[in-house]
Amino acid sequence: MRAALPALVLAAAVPALMLPVAAVAQEAAPTYQQPPAPIAQILDAKPNPGVSVSPDRKTLLLTDRSNLPSIAELSEPMLRLAGYRINPKNNGPANSRVSWLTGLSFQSIDGGAARPVTGLPANARLTNTSWAPDGKTVAFLVNVPSGLELWVADV
């Protein structure tokens, strides 16, 4: 009789434990939810600019970037080759893997207003900025549909 008692308790306990599992399984599937407004504002806030000092120590290069990649960028196809992620449309880096710059501007290290680089394509995506050794120009890549273009901006 002693051996039958634990089996009886177990037989009664198992169905009782299964009821909450069955109730959870019947709940509706979760839907997409928006975060609370303060969280959305934090996520949508424009990031601080990146800063690079010229080799002659006279000018700052200020780089603007988007906060997060868009869903469209994340869903673009990519080729995976030996650890690299390549955009098959232009043989450049996969858009979801690069933190693209959205604008460049120069500012004197002594202060004053920033001077934006003009003449860039609308909604330009830039990367790989590099100062010339004399500090008078900056080279950078512009992502275009046909590939990556090398551009140079005068300070």
PDB file of C-alpha atoms in Angstrom:
ATOM      1  CA  MET A   1       0.000   0.000   0.000  1.00  0.00           C
ATOM      2  CA  ARG A   2       2.922   2.327   0.730  1.00  0.00           C
ATOM      3  CA  ALA A   3       4.254   2.034  -2.844  1.00  0.00           C
ATOM      4  CA  ALA A   4       0.846   2.783  -4.306  1.00  0.00           C
ATOM      5  CA  LEU A   5       0.473   6.075  -2.396  1.00  0.00           C
ATOM      6  CA  PRO A   6       3.302   7.949  -4.192  1.00  0.00           C
ATOM      7  CA  ALA A   7       2.044   6.659  -7.528  1.00  0.00           C
ATOM      8  CA  LEU A   8      -1.460   7.890  -6.682  1.00  0.00           C
ATOM      9  CA  VAL A   9      -0.151  11.335  -5.681  1.00  0.00           C
ATOM     10  CA  LEU A  10       1.885  11.512  -8.879  1.00  0.00           C
ATOM     11  CA  ALA A  11      -1.121  10.481 -10.980  1.00  0.00           C
ATOM     12  CA  ALA A  12      -3.172  13.306  -9.439  1.00  0.00           C
ATOM     13  CA  ALA A  13      -0.394  15.918  -9.628  1.00  0.00           C
ATOM     14  CA  VAL A  14       0.578  15.504 -13.300  1.00  0.00           C
ATOM     15  CA  PRO A  15      -2.799  16.594 -14.750  1.00  0.00           C
ATOM     16  CA  ALA A  16      -2.944  19.508 -12.302  1.00  0.00           C
ATOM     17  CA  LEU A  17       0.491  20.681 -13.458  1.00  0.00           C
ATOM     18  CA  MET A  18      -0.489  20.358 -17.125  1.00  0.00           C
ATOM     19  CA  LEU A  19      -3.488  22.717 -16.852  1.00  0.00           C
ATOM     20  CA  PRO A  20      -1.424  25.945 -16.801  1.00  0.00           C
ATOM     21  CA  VAL A  21       0.637  24.709 -19.768  1.00  0.00           C
ATOM     22  CA  ALA A  22      -2.527  24.067 -21.773  1.00  0.00           C
ATOM     23  CA  ALA A  23      -3.867  27.509 -20.884  1.00  0.00           C
ATOM     24  CA  VAL A  24      -0.645  29.212 -22.016  1.00  0.00           C
ATOM     25  CA  ALA A  25      -0.587  27.241 -25.260  1.00  0.00           C
ATOM     26  CA  GLN A  26      -4.063  28.521 -26.172  1.00  0.00           C
ATOM     27  CA  GLU A  27      -3.195  32.227 -25.802  1.00  0.00           C
ATOM     28  CA  ALA A  28      -3.172  34.291 -28.975  1.00  0.00           C
ATOM     29  CA  ALA A  29       0.152  34.742 -30.724  1.00  0.00           C
ATOM     30  CA  PRO A  30       1.867  38.004 -29.753  1.00  0.00           C
ATOM     31  CA  THR A  31       1.575  40.878 -32.208  1.00  0.00           C
ATOM     32  CA  TYR A  32       4.055  43.626 -33.057  1.00  0.00           C
ATOM     33  CA  GLN A  33       4.100  46.212 -30.304  1.00  0.00           C
ATOM     34  CA  GLN A  34       5.478  49.745 -30.257  1.00  0.00           C
ATOM     35  CA  PRO A  35       7.737  50.598 -27.330  1.00  0.00           C
ATOM     36  CA  PRO A  36       6.657  53.304 -24.899  1.00  0.00           C
ATOM     37  CA  ALA A  37       7.270  56.845 -26.199  1.00  0.00           C
ATOM     38  CA  PRO A  38      10.356  57.570 -24.028  1.00  0.00           C
ATOM     39  CA  ILE A  39      12.076  54.409 -25.278  1.00  0.00           C
ATOM     40  CA  ALA A  40      11.210  55.203 -28.903  1.00  0.00           C
ATOM     41  CA  GLN A  41      12.634  58.714 -28.479  1.00  0.00           C
ATOM     42  CA  ILE A  42      15.898  57.302 -27.130  1.00  0.00           C
ATOM     43  CA  LEU A  43      16.181  54.822 -30.005  1.00  0.00           C
ATOM     44  CA  ASP A  44      15.327  57.472 -32.616  1.00  0.00           C
ATOM     45  CA  ALA A  45      17.683  60.110 -31.191  1.00  0.00           C
ATOM     46  CA  LYS A  46      20.392  61.282 -33.546  1.00  0.00           C
ATOM     47  CA  PRO A  47      23.794  59.924 -32.454  1.00  0.00           C
ATOM     48  CA  ASN A  48      26.621  62.275 -31.550  1.00  0.00           C
ATOM     49  CA  PRO A  49      28.923  63.009 -34.486  1.00  0.00           C
ATOM     50  CA  GLY A  50      32.205  61.216 -34.905  1.00  0.00           C
ATOM     51  CA  VAL A  51      35.290  63.422 -34.786  1.00  0.00           C
ATOM     52  CA  SER A  52      38.627  63.123 -36.557  1.00  0.00           C
ATOM     53  CA  VAL A  53      41.465  65.649 -36.183  1.00  0.00           C
ATOM     54  CA  SER A  54      43.425  66.627 -39.289  1.00  0.00           C
ATOM     55  CA  PRO A  55      47.135  65.745 -39.435  1.00  0.00           C
ATOM     56  CA  ASP A  56      48.046  69.452 -39.194  1.00  0.00           C
ATOM     57  CA  ARG A  57      45.869  69.740 -36.042  1.00  0.00           C
ATOM     58  CA  LYS A  58      43.908  72.712 -37.441  1.00  0.00           C
ATOM     59  CA  THR A  59      40.605  71.156 -38.552  1.00  0.00           C
ATOM     60  CA  LEU A  60      38.024  68.694 -37.256  1.00  0.00           C
ATOM     61  CA  LEU A  61      36.127  66.328 -39.527  1.00  0.00           C
ATOM     62  CA  LEU A  62      32.642  65.771 -38.075  1.00  0.00           C
ATOM     63  CA  THR A  63      30.873  62.654 -39.333  1.00  0.00           C
ATOM     64  CA  ASP A  64      27.114  62.162 -39.005  1.00  0.00           C
ATOM     65  CA  ARG A  65      25.570  58.719 -39.036  1.00  0.00           C
ATOM     66  CA  SER A  66      22.137  57.207 -38.861  1.00  0.00           C
ATOM     67  CA  ASN A  67      21.132  55.679 -35.568  1.00  0.00           C
ATOM     68  CA  LEU A  68      20.017  52.209 -36.651  1.00  0.00           C
ATOM     69  CA  PRO A  69      19.774  50.480 -40.037  1.00  0.00           C
ATOM     70  CA  SER A  70      16.325  50.513 -41.584  1.00  0.00           C
ATOM     71  CA  ILE A  71      14.312  47.345 -42.056  1.00  0.00           C
ATOM     72  CA  ALA A  72      14.818  47.773 -45.815  1.00  0.00           C
ATOM     73  CA  GLU A  73      18.611  47.740 -45.337  1.00  0.00           C
ATOM     74  CA  LEU A  74      18.456  44.717 -43.062  1.00  0.00           C
ATOM     75  CA  SER A  75      16.355  42.787 -45.580  1.00  0.00           C
ATOM     76  CA  GLU A  76      18.639  43.406 -48.579  1.00  0.00           C
ATOM     77  CA  PRO A  77      20.294  40.285 -49.983  1.00  0.00           C
ATOM     78  CA  MET A  78      23.946  39.601 -49.214  1.00  0.00           C
ATOM     79  CA  LEU A  79      26.544  37.119 -50.317  1.00  0.00           C
ATOM     80  CA  ARG A  80      28.563  35.334 -47.645  1.00  0.00           C
ATOM     81  CA  LEU A  81      32.135  34.669 -48.689  1.00  0.00           C
ATOM     82  CA  ALA A  82      34.845  33.593 -46.234  1.00  0.00           C
ATOM     83  CA  GLY A  83      33.473  35.704 -43.404  1.00  0.00           C
ATOM     84  CA  TYR A  84      32.754  38.759 -45.581  1.00  0.00           C
ATOM     85  CA  ARG A  85      29.257  40.000 -46.297  1.00  0.00           C
ATOM     86  CA  ILE A  86      29.007  41.426 -49.822  1.00  0.00           C
ATOM     87  CA  ASN A  87      26.192  43.400 -51.443  1.00  0.00           C
ATOM     88  CA  PRO A  88      25.564  41.576 -54.762  1.00  0.00           C
ATOM     89  CA  LYS A  89      24.153  44.747 -56.378  1.00  0.00           C
ATOM     90  CA  ASN A  90      27.403  46.718 -56.239  1.00  0.00           C
ATOM     91  CA  ASN A  91      30.066  44.319 -54.884  1.00  0.00           C
ATOM     92  CA  GLY A  92      30.483  46.584 -51.858  1.00  0.00           C
ATOM     93  CA  PRO A  93      29.977  45.729 -48.205  1.00  0.00           C
ATOM     94  CA  ALA A  94      26.560  44.435 -47.175  1.00  0.00           C
ATOM     95  CA  ASN A  95      24.435  47.394 -46.100  1.00  0.00           C
ATOM     96  CA  SER A  96      23.312  45.827 -42.842  1.00  0.00           C
ATOM     97  CA  ARG A  97      26.930  45.266 -41.744  1.00  0.00           C
ATOM     98  CA  VAL A  98      28.220  48.824 -42.225  1.00  0.00           C
ATOM     99  CA  SER A  99      27.493  51.820 -40.051  1.00  0.00           C
ATOM    100  CA  TRP A 100      27.129  54.246 -42.946  1.00  0.00           C
ATOM    101  CA  LEU A 101      27.906  57.908 -42.540  1.00  0.00           C
ATOM    102  CA  THR A 102      25.174  60.286 -43.681  1.00  0.00           C
ATOM    103  CA  GLY A 103      27.083  63.562 -43.779  1.00  0.00           C
ATOM    104  CA  LEU A 104      30.467  65.214 -43.356  1.00  0.00           C
ATOM    105  CA  SER A 105      31.403  68.680 -42.160  1.00  0.00           C
ATOM    106  CA  PHE A 106      34.570  70.552 -41.261  1.00  0.00           C
ATOM    107  CA  GLN A 107      35.123  72.788 -38.262  1.00  0.00           C
ATOM    108  CA  SER A 108      38.133  74.810 -37.210  1.00  0.00           C
ATOM    109  CA  ILE A 109      39.741  73.390 -34.101  1.00  0.00           C
ATOM    110  CA  ASP A 110      39.670  76.927 -32.662  1.00  0.00           C
ATOM    111  CA  GLY A 111      35.857  76.932 -32.821  1.00  0.00           C
ATOM    112  CA  GLY A 112      33.356  78.476 -35.186  1.00  0.00           C
ATOM    113  CA  ALA A 113      30.505  77.020 -37.167  1.00  0.00           C
ATOM    114  CA  ALA A 114      30.733  73.646 -38.878  1.00  0.00           C
ATOM    115  CA  ARG A 115      30.898  73.792 -42.701  1.00  0.00           C
ATOM    116  CA  PRO A 116      29.007  70.872 -44.264  1.00  0.00           C
ATOM    117  CA  VAL A 117      30.425  69.121 -47.313  1.00  0.00           C
ATOM    118  CA  THR A 118      28.085  69.985 -50.192  1.00  0.00           C
ATOM    119  CA  GLY A 119      27.411  68.288 -53.512  1.00  0.00           C
ATOM    120  CA  LEU A 120      26.852  64.821 -52.077  1.00  0.00           C
ATOM    121  CA  PRO A 121      24.081  62.661 -53.557  1.00  0.00           C
ATOM    122  CA  ALA A 122      20.702  62.774 -51.816  1.00  0.00           C
ATOM    123  CA  ASN A 123      20.545  60.229 -48.976  1.00  0.00           C
ATOM    124  CA  ALA A 124      24.248  59.526 -49.448  1.00  0.00           C
ATOM    125  CA  ARG A 125      25.817  56.632 -47.594  1.00  0.00           C
ATOM    126  CA  LEU A 126      29.494  57.266 -46.942  1.00  0.00           C
ATOM    127  CA  THR A 127      32.288  55.253 -45.369  1.00  0.00           C
ATOM    128  CA  ASN A 128      36.070  54.989 -44.932  1.00  0.00           C
ATOM    129  CA  THR A 129      37.080  58.610 -44.409  1.00  0.00           C
ATOM    130  CA  SER A 130      40.800  59.331 -44.570  1.00  0.00           C
ATOM    131  CA  TRP A 131      42.723  62.588 -44.208  1.00  0.00           C
ATOM    132  CA  ALA A 132      45.422  63.532 -46.713  1.00  0.00           C
ATOM    133  CA  PRO A 133      48.826  63.856 -44.992  1.00  0.00           C
ATOM    134  CA  ASP A 134      48.803  67.658 -45.454  1.00  0.00           C
ATOM    135  CA  GLY A 135      45.316  67.979 -43.859  1.00  0.00           C
ATOM    136  CA  LYS A 136      43.854  69.875 -46.841  1.00  0.00           C
ATOM    137  CA  THR A 137      41.561  67.144 -48.192  1.00  0.00           C
ATOM    138  CA  VAL A 138      39.597  64.123 -47.006  1.00  0.00           C
ATOM    139  CA  ALA A 139      38.975  61.038 -49.141  1.00  0.00           C
ATOM    140  CA  PHE A 140      35.899  58.874 -48.585  1.00  0.00           C
ATOM    141  CA  LEU A 141      33.774  56.260 -50.312  1.00  0.00           C
ATOM    142  CA  VAL A 142      30.208  56.899 -51.477  1.00  0.00           C
ATOM    143  CA  ASN A 143      27.905  53.900 -51.836  1.00  0.00           C
ATOM    144  CA  VAL A 144      25.995  54.173 -55.131  1.00  0.00           C
ATOM    145  CA  PRO A 145      23.830  51.529 -56.851  1.00  0.00           C
ATOM    146  CA  SER A 146      26.592  50.653 -59.336  1.00  0.00           C
ATOM    147  CA  GLY A 147      29.375  50.309 -56.757  1.00  0.00           C
ATOM    148  CA  LEU A 148      31.568  52.363 -54.463  1.00  0.00           C
ATOM    149  CA  GLU A 149      32.929  55.697 -55.674  1.00  0.00           C
ATOM    150  CA  LEU A 150      35.998  57.435 -54.298  1.00  0.00           C
ATOM    151  CA  TRP A 151      35.335  61.105 -53.519  1.00  0.00           C
ATOM    152  CA  VAL A 152      37.624  63.829 -52.210  1.00  0.00           C
ATOM    153  CA  ALA A 153      36.473  66.903 -50.263  1.00  0.00           C
ATOM    154  CA  ASP A 154      38.558  70.043 -49.865  1.00  0.00           C
ATOM    155  CA  VAL A 155      38.804  71.549 -46.409  1.00  0.00           C
TER     156      VAL A 155
END
